[in-house]
Tab-separated table of C-alpha atoms in Angstrom:
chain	number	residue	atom	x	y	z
A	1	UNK	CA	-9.329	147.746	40.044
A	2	UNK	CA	-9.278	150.886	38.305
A	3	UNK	CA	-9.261	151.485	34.370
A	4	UNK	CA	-7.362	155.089	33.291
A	5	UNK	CA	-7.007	156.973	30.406
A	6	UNK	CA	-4.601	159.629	31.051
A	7	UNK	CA	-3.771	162.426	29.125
A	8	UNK	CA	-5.182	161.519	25.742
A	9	UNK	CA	-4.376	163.384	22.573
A	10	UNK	CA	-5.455	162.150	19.228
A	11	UNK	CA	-5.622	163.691	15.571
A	12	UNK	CA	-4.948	163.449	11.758
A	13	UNK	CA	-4.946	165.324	8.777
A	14	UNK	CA	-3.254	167.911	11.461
A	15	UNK	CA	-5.865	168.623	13.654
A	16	UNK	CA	-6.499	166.880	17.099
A	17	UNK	CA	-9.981	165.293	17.625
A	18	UNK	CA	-8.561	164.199	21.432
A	19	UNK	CA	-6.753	166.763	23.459
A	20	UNK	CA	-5.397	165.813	26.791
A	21	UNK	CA	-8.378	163.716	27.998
A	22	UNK	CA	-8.231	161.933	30.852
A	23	UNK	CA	-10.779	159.470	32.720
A	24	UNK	CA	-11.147	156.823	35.503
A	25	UNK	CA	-13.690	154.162	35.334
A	26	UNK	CA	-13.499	151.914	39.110
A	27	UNK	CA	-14.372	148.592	38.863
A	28	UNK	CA	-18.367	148.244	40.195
A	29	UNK	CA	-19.053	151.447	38.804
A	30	UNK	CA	-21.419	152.451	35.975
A	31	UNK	CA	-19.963	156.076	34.516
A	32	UNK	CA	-21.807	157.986	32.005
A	33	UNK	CA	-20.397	159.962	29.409
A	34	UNK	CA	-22.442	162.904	27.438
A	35	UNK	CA	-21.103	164.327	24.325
A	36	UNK	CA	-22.902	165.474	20.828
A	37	UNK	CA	-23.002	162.996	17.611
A	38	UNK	CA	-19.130	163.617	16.212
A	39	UNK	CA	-17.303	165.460	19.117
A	40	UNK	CA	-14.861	162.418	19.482
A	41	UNK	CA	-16.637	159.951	21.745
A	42	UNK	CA	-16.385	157.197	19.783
A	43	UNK	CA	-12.689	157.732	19.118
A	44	UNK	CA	-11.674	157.939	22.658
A	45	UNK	CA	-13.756	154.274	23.345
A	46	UNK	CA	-11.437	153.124	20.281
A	47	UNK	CA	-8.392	153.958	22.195
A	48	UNK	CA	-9.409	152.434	25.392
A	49	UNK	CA	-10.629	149.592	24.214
A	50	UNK	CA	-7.758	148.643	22.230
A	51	UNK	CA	-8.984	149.581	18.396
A	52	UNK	CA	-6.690	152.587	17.903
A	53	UNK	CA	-2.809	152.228	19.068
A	54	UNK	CA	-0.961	155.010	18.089
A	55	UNK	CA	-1.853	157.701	20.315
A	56	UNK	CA	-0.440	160.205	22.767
A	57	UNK	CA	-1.322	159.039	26.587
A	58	UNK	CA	-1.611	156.033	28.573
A	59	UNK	CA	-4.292	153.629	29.125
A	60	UNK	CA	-3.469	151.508	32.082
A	61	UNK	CA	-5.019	149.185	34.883
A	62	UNK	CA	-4.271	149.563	38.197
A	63	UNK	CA	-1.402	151.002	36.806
A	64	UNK	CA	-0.239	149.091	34.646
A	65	UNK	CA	-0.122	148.648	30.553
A	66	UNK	CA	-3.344	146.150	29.230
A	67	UNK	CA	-1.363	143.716	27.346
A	68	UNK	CA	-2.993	141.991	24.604
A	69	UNK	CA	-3.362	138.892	24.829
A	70	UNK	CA	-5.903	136.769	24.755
A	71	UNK	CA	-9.554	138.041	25.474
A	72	UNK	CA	-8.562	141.692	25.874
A	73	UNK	CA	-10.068	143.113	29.494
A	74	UNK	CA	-11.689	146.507	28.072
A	75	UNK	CA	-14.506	145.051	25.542
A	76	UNK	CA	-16.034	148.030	23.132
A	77	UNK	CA	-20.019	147.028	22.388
A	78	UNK	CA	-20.538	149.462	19.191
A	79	UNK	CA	-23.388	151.476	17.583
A	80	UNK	CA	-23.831	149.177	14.782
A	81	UNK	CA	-23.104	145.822	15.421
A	82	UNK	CA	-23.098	144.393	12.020
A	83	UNK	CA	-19.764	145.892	11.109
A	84	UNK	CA	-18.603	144.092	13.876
A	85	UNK	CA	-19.554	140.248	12.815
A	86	UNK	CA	-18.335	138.161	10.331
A	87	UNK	CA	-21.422	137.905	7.761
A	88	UNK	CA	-20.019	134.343	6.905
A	89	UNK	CA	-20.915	132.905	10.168
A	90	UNK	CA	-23.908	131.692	11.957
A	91	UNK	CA	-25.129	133.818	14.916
A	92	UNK	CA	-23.875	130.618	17.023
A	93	UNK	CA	-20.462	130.631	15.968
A	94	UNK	CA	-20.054	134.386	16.640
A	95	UNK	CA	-21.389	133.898	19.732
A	96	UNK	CA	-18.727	131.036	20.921
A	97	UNK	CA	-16.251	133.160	19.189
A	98	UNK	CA	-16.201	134.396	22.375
A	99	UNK	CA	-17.598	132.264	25.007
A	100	UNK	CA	-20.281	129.992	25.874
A	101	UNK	CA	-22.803	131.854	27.817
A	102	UNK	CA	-25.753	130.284	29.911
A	103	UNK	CA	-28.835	129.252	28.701
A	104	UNK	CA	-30.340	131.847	31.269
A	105	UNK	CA	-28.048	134.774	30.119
A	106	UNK	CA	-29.400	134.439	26.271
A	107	UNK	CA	-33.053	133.972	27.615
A	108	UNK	CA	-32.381	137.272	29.853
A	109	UNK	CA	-31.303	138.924	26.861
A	110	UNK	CA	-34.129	137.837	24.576
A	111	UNK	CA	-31.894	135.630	22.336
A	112	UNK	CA	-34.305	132.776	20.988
A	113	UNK	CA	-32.870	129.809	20.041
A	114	UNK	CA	-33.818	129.686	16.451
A	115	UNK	CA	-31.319	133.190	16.114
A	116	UNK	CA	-28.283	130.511	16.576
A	117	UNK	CA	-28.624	129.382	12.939
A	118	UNK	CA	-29.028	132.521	11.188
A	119	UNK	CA	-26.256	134.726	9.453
A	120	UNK	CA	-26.199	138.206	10.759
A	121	UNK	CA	-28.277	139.730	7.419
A	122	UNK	CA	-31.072	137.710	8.956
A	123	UNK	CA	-31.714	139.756	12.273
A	124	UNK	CA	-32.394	142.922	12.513
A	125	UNK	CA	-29.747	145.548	14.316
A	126	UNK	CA	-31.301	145.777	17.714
A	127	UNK	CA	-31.401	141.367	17.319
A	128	UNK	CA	-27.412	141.341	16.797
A	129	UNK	CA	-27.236	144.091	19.506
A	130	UNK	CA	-28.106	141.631	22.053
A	131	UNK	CA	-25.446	139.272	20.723
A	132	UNK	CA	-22.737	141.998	20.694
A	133	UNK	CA	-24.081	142.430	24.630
A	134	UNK	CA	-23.416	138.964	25.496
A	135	UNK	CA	-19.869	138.466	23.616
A	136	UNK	CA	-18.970	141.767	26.064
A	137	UNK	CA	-19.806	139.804	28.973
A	138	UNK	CA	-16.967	137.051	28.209
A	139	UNK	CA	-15.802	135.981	31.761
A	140	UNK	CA	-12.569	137.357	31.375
A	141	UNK	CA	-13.913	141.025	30.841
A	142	UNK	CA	-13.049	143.207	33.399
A	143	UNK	CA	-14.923	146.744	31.829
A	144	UNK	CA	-17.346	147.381	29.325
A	145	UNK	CA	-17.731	150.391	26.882
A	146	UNK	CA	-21.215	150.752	25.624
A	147	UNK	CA	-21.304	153.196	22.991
A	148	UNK	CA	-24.620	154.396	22.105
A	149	UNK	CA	-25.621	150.803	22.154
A	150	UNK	CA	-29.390	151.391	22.826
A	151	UNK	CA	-30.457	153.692	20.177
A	152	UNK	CA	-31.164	150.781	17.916
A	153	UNK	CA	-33.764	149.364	20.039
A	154	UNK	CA	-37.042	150.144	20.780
A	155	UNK	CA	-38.109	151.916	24.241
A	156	UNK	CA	-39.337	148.136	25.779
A	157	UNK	CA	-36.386	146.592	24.676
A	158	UNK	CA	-34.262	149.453	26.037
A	159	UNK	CA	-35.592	149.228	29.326
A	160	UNK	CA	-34.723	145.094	29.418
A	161	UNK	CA	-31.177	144.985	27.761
A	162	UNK	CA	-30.541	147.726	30.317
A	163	UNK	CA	-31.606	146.123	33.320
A	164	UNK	CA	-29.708	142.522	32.627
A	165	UNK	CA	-26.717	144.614	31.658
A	166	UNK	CA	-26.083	146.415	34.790
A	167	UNK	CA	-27.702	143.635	36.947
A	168	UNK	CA	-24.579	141.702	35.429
A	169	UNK	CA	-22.076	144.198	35.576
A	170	UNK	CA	-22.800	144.754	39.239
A	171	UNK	CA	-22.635	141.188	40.174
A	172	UNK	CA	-19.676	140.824	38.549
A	173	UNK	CA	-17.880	144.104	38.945
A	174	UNK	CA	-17.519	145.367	35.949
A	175	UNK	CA	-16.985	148.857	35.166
A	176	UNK	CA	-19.215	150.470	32.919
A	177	UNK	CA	-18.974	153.506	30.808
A	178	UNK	CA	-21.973	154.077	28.737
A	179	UNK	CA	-21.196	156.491	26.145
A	180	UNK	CA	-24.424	158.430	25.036
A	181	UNK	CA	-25.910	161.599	24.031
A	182	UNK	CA	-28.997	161.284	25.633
A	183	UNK	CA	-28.597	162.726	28.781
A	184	UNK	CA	-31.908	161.300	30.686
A	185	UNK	CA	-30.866	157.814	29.576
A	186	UNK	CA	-27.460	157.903	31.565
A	187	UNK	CA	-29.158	160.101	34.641
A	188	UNK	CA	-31.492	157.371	34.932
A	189	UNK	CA	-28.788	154.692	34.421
A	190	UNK	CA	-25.233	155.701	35.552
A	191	UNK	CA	-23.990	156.490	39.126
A	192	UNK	CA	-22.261	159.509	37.807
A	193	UNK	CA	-22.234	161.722	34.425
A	194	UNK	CA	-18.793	162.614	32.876
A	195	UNK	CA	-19.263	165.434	29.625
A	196	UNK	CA	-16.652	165.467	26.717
A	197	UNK	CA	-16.483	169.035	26.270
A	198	UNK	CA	-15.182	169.473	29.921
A	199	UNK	CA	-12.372	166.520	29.719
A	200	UNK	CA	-11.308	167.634	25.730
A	201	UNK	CA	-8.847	170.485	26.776
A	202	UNK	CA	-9.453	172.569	23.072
């Protein structure tokens, strides 16, 4: 299985952000991708995953157009995951929004039980990070887009959310692009490094 972006161009206010990118992401494989803070990155994840629709390109697996339906295949874990939640909610109900996830899975994670009945202003960033981890992992998932999703957390942290994350990726399959602009994190993490500035055709 094999997710594509192929030949995407993106802009407003009549200037393109995205020109002509194009990326493959196998299933099984963790792919990094290195770009500064506001080159585009998080646009193109947008598109991928679904956020953004109108768009020159194609997005396709195996092939074929991602219909959306249901739990959508590509899942987007973002920077800040408190724009993300519904602040109405208790951390339990956001989580089942999704799915129901082992008891093991939350304790790899570092979710503690007394989390579940808070709203998201109660935990701190790097707390609801873990969350937005987990909902990513939905059975149904088929890739993951992490964009800068560790820069909230300290370096101990870091080192665990990483570990659990691609330990479950690769039993599962999972494709995984981690978005960054820390260069040693995704040499130490990713079995290959993709850079914006070579795929953005300016």
């Amino acid at each position: 299985m094999i997710l594509k972006a192929e030949n995407i161009t993106f802009g407003y206010n009549n200037r393109n952000i995205l020109n002509n990118i194009s990326l493959s992401l196998p299933e099984n494989k963790i792919i990094g991708l290195f770009g500064d803070s506001g080159c585009g990155k998080t646009t193109l994840c947008k598109i991928i995953s679904g956020y953004i629709s109108s768009y020159e390109g194609n997005v396709t697996i195996d092939d074929k157009t991602i219909e959306d339906k249901g739990v959508y295949p590509v899942q987007l874990i973002f920077q800040h995951p408190e724009k993300t939640m519904n602040p109405r909610w208790y951390m339990n109900d956001i989580l089942k929004e999704s799915w129901n996830p082992s008891k093991e899975l939350k304790d790899n994670f570092g979710l503690k039980e007394n989390w579940m009945r808070r709203w998201p202003n109660e935990l701190s960033g790097g707390e609801l990070q873990r969350f937005s981890i987990i909902r990513a992992l939905n059975p149904k998932t088929k890739f993951i887009i992490a964009d800068e999703i560790s820069t909230m957390l300290d370096s101990v942290t870091q080192v665990q959310i990483w570990h659990y994350l691609i330990k479950e990726c690769r039993k599962r399959r999972i494709g995984l692009l981690v978005v960054s602009h820390d260069i040693e994190l995704l040499d130490c993490v990713c079995d290959d490094v993709l850079f914006f500035n070579d795929l953005n055709h300016k």
